[in-house]
Coordinates of C-alpha atoms and ligand atoms in Angstrom, one line a residue:
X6 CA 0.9 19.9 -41.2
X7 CA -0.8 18.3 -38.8
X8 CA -0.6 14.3 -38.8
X9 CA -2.5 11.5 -37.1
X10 CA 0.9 10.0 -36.2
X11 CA 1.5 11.9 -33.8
X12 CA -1.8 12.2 -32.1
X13 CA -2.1 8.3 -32.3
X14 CA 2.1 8.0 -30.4
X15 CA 0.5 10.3 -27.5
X16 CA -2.6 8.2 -27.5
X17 CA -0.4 5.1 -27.5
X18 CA 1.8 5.8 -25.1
X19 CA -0.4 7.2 -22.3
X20 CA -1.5 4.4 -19.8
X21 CA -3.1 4.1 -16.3
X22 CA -0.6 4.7 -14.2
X23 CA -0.5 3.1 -10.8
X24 CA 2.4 3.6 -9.0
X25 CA 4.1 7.4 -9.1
X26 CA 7.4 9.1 -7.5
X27 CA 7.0 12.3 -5.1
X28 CA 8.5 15.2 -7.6
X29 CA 5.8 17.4 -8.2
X30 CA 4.5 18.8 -11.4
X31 CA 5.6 22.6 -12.1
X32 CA 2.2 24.6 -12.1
X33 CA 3.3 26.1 -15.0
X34 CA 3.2 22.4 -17.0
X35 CA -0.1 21.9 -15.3
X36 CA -1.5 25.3 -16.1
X37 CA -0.2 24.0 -19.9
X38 CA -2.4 20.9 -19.6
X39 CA -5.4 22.8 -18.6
X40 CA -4.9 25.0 -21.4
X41 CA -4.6 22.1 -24.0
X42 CA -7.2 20.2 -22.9
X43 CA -9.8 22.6 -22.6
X44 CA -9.5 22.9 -26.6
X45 CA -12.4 20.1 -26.7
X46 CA -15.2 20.7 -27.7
X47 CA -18.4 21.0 -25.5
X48 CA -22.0 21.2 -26.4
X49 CA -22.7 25.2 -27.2
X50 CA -19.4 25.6 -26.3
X51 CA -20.6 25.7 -22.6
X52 CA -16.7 24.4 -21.8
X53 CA -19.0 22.9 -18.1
X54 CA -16.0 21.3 -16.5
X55 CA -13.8 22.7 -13.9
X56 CA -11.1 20.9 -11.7
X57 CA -9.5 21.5 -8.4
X58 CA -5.7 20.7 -8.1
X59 CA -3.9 20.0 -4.9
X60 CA -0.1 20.1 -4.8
X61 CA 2.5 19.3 -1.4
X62 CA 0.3 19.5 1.9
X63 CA -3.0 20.2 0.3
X64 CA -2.4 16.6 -1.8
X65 CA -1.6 14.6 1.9
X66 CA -4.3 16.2 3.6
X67 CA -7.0 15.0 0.8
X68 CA -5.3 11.8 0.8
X69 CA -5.1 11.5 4.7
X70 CA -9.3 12.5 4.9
X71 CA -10.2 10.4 1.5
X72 CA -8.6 7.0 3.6
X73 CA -10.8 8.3 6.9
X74 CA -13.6 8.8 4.9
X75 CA -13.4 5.3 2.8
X76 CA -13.0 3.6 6.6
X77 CA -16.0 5.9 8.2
X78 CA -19.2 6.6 5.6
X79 CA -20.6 4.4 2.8
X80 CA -19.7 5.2 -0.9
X81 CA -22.1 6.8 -3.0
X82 CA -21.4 8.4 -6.8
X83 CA -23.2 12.2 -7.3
X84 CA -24.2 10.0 -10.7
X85 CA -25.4 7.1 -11.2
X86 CA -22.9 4.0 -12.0
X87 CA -22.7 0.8 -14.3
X88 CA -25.9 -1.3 -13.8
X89 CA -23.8 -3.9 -14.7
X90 CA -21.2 -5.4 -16.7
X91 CA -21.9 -7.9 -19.6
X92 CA -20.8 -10.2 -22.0
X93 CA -17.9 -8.2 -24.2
X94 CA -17.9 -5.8 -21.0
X95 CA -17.6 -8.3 -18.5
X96 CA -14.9 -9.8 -20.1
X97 CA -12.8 -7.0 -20.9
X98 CA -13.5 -5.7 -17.3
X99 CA -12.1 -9.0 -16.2
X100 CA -8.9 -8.9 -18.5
X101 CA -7.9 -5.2 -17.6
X102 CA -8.3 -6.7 -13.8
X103 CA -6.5 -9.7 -14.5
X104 CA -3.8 -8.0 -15.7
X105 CA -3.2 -5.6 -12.7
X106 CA -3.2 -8.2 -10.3
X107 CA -1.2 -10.6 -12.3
X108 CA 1.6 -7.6 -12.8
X109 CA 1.4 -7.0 -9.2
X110 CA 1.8 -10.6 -8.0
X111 CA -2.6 -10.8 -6.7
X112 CA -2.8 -14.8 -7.4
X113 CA -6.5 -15.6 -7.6
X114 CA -8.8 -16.4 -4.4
X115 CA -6.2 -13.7 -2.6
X116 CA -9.3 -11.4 -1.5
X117 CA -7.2 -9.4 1.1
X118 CA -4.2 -9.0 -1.9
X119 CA -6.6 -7.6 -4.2
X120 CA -8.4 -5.6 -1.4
X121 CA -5.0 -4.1 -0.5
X122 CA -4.7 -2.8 -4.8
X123 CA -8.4 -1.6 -5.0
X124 CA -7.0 0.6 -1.8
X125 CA -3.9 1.9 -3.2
X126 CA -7.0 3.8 -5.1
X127 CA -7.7 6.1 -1.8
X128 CA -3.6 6.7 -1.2
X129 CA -3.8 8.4 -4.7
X130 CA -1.5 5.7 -5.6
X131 CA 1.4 7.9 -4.2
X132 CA 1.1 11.0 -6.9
X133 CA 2.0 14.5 -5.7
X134 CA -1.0 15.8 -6.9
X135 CA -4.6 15.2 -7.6
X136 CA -6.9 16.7 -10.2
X137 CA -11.1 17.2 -8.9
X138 CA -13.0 17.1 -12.2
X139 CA -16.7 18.5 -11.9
X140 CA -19.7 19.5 -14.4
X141 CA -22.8 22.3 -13.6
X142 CA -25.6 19.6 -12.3
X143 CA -27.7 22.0 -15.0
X144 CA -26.3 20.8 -17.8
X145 CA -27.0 17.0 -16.8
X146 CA -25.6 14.5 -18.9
X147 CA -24.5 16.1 -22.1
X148 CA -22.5 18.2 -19.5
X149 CA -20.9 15.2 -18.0
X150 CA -20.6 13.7 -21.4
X151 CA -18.5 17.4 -22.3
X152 CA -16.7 16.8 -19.2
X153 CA -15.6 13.2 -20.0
X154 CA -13.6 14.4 -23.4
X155 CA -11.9 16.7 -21.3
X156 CA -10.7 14.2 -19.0
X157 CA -9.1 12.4 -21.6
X158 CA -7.9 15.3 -23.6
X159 CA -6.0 15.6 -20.2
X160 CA -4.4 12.7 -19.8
X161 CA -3.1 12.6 -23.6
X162 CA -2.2 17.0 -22.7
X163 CA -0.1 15.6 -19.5
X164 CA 1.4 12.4 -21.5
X165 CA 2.9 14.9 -24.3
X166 CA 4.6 17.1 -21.6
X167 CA 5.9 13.9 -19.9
X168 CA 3.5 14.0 -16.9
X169 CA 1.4 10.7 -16.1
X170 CA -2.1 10.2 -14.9
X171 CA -5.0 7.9 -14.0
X172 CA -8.6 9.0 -13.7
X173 CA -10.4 7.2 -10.8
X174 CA -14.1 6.6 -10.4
X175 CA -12.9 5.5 -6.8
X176 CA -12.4 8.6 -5.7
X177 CA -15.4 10.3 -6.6
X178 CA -17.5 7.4 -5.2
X179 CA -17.0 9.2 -1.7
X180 CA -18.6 12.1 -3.0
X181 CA -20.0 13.5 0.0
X182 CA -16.0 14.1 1.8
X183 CA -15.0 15.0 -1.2
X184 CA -17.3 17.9 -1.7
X185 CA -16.9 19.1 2.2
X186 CA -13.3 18.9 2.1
X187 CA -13.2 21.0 -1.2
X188 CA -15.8 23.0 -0.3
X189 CA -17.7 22.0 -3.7
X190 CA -20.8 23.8 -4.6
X191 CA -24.5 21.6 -4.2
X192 CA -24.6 22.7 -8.0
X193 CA -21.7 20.5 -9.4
X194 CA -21.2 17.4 -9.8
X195 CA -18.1 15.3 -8.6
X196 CA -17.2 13.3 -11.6
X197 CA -13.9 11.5 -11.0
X198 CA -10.3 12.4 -9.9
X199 CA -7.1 12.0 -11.8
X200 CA -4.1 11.6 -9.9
X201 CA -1.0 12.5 -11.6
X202 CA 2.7 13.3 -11.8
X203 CA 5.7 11.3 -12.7
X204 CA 5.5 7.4 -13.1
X205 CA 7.7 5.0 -11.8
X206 CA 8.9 2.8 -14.2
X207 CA 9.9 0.0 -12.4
X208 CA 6.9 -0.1 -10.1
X209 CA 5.3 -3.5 -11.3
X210 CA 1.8 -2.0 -11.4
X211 CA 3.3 0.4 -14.5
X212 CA 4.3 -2.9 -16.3
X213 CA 1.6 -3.8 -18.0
X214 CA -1.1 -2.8 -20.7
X215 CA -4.5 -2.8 -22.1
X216 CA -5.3 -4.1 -25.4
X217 CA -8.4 -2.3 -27.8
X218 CA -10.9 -4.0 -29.8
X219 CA -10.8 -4.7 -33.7
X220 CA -11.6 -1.9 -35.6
X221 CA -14.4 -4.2 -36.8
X222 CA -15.9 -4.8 -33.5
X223 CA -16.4 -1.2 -33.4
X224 CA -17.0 0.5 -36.6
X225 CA -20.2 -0.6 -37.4
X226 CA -20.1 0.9 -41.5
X227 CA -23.0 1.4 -43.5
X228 CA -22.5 1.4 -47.7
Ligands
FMN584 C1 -13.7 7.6 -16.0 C2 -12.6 6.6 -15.6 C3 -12.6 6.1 -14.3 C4 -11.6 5.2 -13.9 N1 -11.5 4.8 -12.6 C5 -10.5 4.1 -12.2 C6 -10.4 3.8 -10.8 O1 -11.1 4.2 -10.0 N2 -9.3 3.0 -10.4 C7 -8.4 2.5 -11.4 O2 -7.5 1.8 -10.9 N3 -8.6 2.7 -12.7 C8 -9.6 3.5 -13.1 N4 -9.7 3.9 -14.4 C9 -8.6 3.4 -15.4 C10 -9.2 2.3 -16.3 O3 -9.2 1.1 -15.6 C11 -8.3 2.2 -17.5 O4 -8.4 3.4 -18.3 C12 -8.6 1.0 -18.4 O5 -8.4 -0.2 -17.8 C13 -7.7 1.1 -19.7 O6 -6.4 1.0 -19.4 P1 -5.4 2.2 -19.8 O7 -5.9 3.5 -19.2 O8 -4.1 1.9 -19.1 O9 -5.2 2.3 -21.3 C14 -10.6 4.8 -14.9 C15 -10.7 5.2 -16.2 C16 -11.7 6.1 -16.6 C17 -11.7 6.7 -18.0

């Protein structure tokens, strides 16, 4: 039988990882992955997402353009971002950052230390490979919304076969090199990325983690 358990240790034990050594990722493990996650479900069953994955030279060249790119053009997201960040958001956006800088020794008021993290973004953070997740621009944002469970449904697929990840907005914010350099249809969408491989453990960045809300903050339950 299936049991919640175990779904809830995989859940549990995946985290954004930050820091990653060079071994790649068998294709066959990743093939695995893809295969797992695209059991989500999707609106119609219109499964809209598809992802690119680089491996050895094609991963340094992306990562070698992405830095050119993030020194060269302006950012700008194929969709639109937060308008903003309040209250309960704000302060859980400011915890999880907190955190980061805090395990990676970022004191506060150290603009160029925390500039140097929120760059380790466009290095990939060092993973051997990197995962381009897009949607059909036709299917708007039920699409994306389709799109979004199977970017987590990844990460928990690459946890259980011992493979970590971290999906990145950052990435995706220079949308225009990344849909040159990929060669990504006018059609799609560029969503976000999710660099992944095998974690370092003892990389500083990898030594911390999030806490979730109350149940009760949450489930709002009508009787
Ligand atoms: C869609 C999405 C985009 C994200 N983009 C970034 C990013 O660009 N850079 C980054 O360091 N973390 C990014 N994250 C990771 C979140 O910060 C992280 O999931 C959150 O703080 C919770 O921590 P955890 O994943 O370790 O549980 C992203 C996560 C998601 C789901």
């Amino acid at each position: 039988m299936i049991q919640i358990d175990t779904l809830n240790d995989i859940l549990e034990a995946r985290y954004s990882c930050r820091a990653f050594k060079p071994d790649p990722v068998p294709r066959a493990t990743v093939e695995r992955i893809v295969a797992t996650a695209q059991h989500v479900p999707s609106w119609c069953n219109a499964q809209p997402w598809q992802v690119i994955v680089t491996e050895g030279t094609e991963t340094q060249a992306f990562r070698a353009g992405l830095q050119k790119a993030v020194e060269t053009t302006t950012p700008r997201w194929d969709i639109e971002g937060p308008t903003g960040y309040s209250g309960v958001y704000a302060d859980r956006r400011r915890t999880c950052g907190w955190q980061l800088y805090d395990a990676v020794g970022v004191q506060k008021g150290d603009r160029a230390g925390s500039g140097a993290q929120m760059m380790r973004n466009f290095a990939l953070f060092d993973a051997p490979h990197v995962a381009i997740i897009t949607s059909p621009k036709e299917l708007g944002p039920y699409g994306v919304m389709d799109t979004g469970g199977f970017v987590t449904a990844f990460t928990l697929a690459a946890k259980a076969t011992g493979v970590d990840t971290i999906a990145q907005a950052a990435v995706a914010s220079y949308a225009a090199f990344v849909r040159t350099h990929f060669s990504i249809p006018e059609d799609r969408l560029i969503l976000c990325a999710i660099s992944f491989g095998y974690g370092d453990p003892d990389h500083p960045a990898n030594n911390f983690r999030t806490d979730r809300a109350a149940v009760a903050e949450t489930l709002d339950w009508r009787a």
